[in-house]
Amino acid sequence: MATSSARKMSPLPAPASRLWEASIRKLQTIRRVGTVAPAPGTVDAATPCLLSVSSSASNTIYQYHEDGEESDTSNEGGNDDSDAGDDDDAALGEPTHAEQLLPSGDFYQGDLRGDLPHGAGKFLWTDGSMYEGSWRRGRASGRGKFSWTSGATYEGDFAGGYMHGHGTYIGEFGDTFAGLWASNLRHGRGTQAYANGDVYDGHWRDGLQDGHGRYIWRQGHEYIGTWKAGDMHGCGTVIWADGDRYDGAWEDAKPKGQGTFRWADGGMYIGTWCEESGAVHADGVYYPPSGGPAVPVPREPCEPITALLQELEGCEGKKASLMPSHKILTWPGVEAVQKKPVWRPPKVSADHRRMSSASRRTSSASLDLDSLQAEAAESEETRTDRSCLRTSSCMRTPPRPGKKQGETISKGHRNYELMLNLQLGIRHAVGRQSAPTSLDLKSSAFDPKEKVWTRFPPEGSKHTPPHQSCDFRWKDYCPLVFRTLRKLFDVDPADYMISICGDEALRELSSPGKSGSFFYLTNDDKYMIKTMKKSEVKVLLRMLPSYYKHVRAFEHTLLTKFFGLHCVKLTGAIQKKVRFVIMGNLFCSNYAIHRRFDLKGSSIGRTTDKPIDQISEHTTLKDLDLNFIFRLEGSWFQEFCRYTSHLQNGTRCFAFST
């Protein structure tokens, strides 16, 4: 039978074909001698037996399995479950189609290769659970559908017997999840619709919301922002059904840190938020809505947030579905692949006080699949490693977590007062300005002489608050233009002020640029501040009309985004002027940055002379360090060409302006 199988298979390239033929001859010898084959009559005809082949460049070891017990023979460095290709599949035997009733009462109907399900097939358990779909070597792998006796179903990708890949789960109470899975857990991007009407769309990790996501409660409230382990955590926005909203920092589903509460009528409260004795407290400044009374009435921003949290705590999540007992979608006699244990989310007790509607409901949904969580699961990284391209040694080093780039500017730093002056000026310039009503600007708005000077005495003035810094003057260049640019780039004024003027200090980069300028980063990495020479300011102002026209015409421009151009002038005997521009940070991303490259299209001297152990995610690599081959889908390639065209148009814009 092995010889006929070899004739039917397509020719294999040497030496793979010779290895396969030698393997078949060795197997025939083993069976003929009877050293491994079971004694006649000891194998139940209804009990499938498995022959697994583990091949390497040096040897091939055969293991005959009976009643699910593997022999102790092992191949060091080999992989008993590797997808070696069609030659290994052929070694399992001829493809057939059959119906088989197992001693346990379970039933299988479908394709077999040798004695193993391989191809399309249906498996029915005695308790009523059923899997129908693709099989590979006795395990559910590929597209398929699993149905539980409770009425819950999963339809999508499987790998090694686990829900792994893209799929849709429908619970017995009507809750649904459509998205990515890893080892029976929600992991990646996906949308969860709960039975009570709530919806979450975003990223998951180990079965819990983690990353960026959007949660809509049935009452009409909405949260958009980052999550951690099932709770609102990080930067996020809550929009109430009546139009009120909170933008700021969260920790464990509670506001904590810098934040802004805005009422629907335009009133705004900017301050620091925290939790004391189980209640939300804020310390900040209230800005009344425009057109209000001359003497504004104080308003309490904590009341709506406290009411919302109480409302969410009292909202009952759906009960956990009683799923059937743990099911490993494998053929009898085929052991589950042993991998690392995966983390299981803790069970939520009945009397546990819910921190948020999202966290409780996520835990309940995780319990629905608790019976499916395997102690061993195939790692997606392991499967990716088998197919990834080889890279240079400096690229194979994984990123090491460390502190943020730059030196924090704290009290005693040489530029501490400069940072305070900058923050005071930004808060004054952005907080007092009204939003532009139109994107059409007159030519007078781009006049280099269009600038506003404001004095900031330490004791304060009619328009400026008292402060603990030195006396200084503040200048805004073309304020209307940059205010309109911020609107064009969808920059929220409150978020802009929180990023630059919040409690978290700026960070000064340790190595200044070749021009002698210094760079500063905000704590959230959104904005970069660069000091400028007077000549550089003139160039930027001269090209500003063309720049504005370009970014308005090309929404997805790759050019640097400018948000403001300012100057700080120290009064007194020093009379020092510091000009600076505020830009968007190109490296601000929700994704972890593993490597950074400075590509100039040259090969002379374009390599980084650093040992591997000194290369981190903050190291700037050069052209010759990039040892990748990028393979793009057709649509992605077209998108890449479109962005390249935008970049060319942008460079022309700079060339004509200068």
PDB file of C-alpha atoms in Angstrom, residues 3 10 13 45 52 94 124 135 137 202 223 242 274 293 301 348 410 423 487 494 521 527 593 599-600 638:
ATOM      1  CA  THR A   3       4.370   1.744  -2.698  1.00  0.00           C
ATOM      2  CA  SER A  10       3.514  14.122  -6.938  1.00  0.00           C
ATOM      3  CA  PRO A  13      12.361  17.210  -4.581  1.00  0.00           C
ATOM      4  CA  ALA A  45     -11.377  -3.000  15.368  1.00  0.00           C
ATOM      5  CA  SER A  52       2.939   9.360  14.048  1.00  0.00           C
ATOM      6  CA  GLU A  94      -4.677   6.166   1.816  1.00  0.00           C
ATOM      7  CA  LEU A 124     -21.045  13.515  17.406  1.00  0.00           C
ATOM      8  CA  TRP A 135      -9.781  17.785  10.438  1.00  0.00           C
ATOM      9  CA  ARG A 137      -4.315  14.245  11.731  1.00  0.00           C
ATOM     10  CA  GLY A 202     -12.177  46.597  20.516  1.00  0.00           C
ATOM     11  CA  TYR A 223     -16.774  54.879  26.688  1.00  0.00           C
ATOM     12  CA  ASP A 242     -27.488  63.770  27.668  1.00  0.00           C
ATOM     13  CA  CYS A 274      -9.123  60.781  42.445  1.00  0.00           C
ATOM     14  CA  PRO A 293     -24.290  84.996  33.606  1.00  0.00           C
ATOM     15  CA  PRO A 301     -18.613  67.754  38.082  1.00  0.00           C
ATOM     16  CA  VAL A 348     -16.368  36.156  40.121  1.00  0.00           C
ATOM     17  CA  SER A 410      11.650  68.222  37.660  1.00  0.00           C
ATOM     18  CA  GLN A 423       2.828  75.407  30.194  1.00  0.00           C
ATOM     19  CA  LYS A 487      -9.171  71.665  14.453  1.00  0.00           C
ATOM     20  CA  ALA A 494      -8.765  70.021  26.519  1.00  0.00           C
ATOM     21  CA  LEU A 521       8.304  65.051  24.818  1.00  0.00           C
ATOM     22  CA  TYR A 527       3.503  65.810  21.222  1.00  0.00           C
ATOM     23  CA  ILE A 593       7.522  49.740  18.789  1.00  0.00           C
ATOM     24  CA  LEU A 599      16.146  55.494   6.363  1.00  0.00           C
ATOM     25  CA  LYS A 600      17.839  57.855   3.907  1.00  0.00           C
ATOM     26  CA  GLN A 638      -2.103  50.275  -3.739  1.00  0.00           C
TER      27      GLN A 638
END
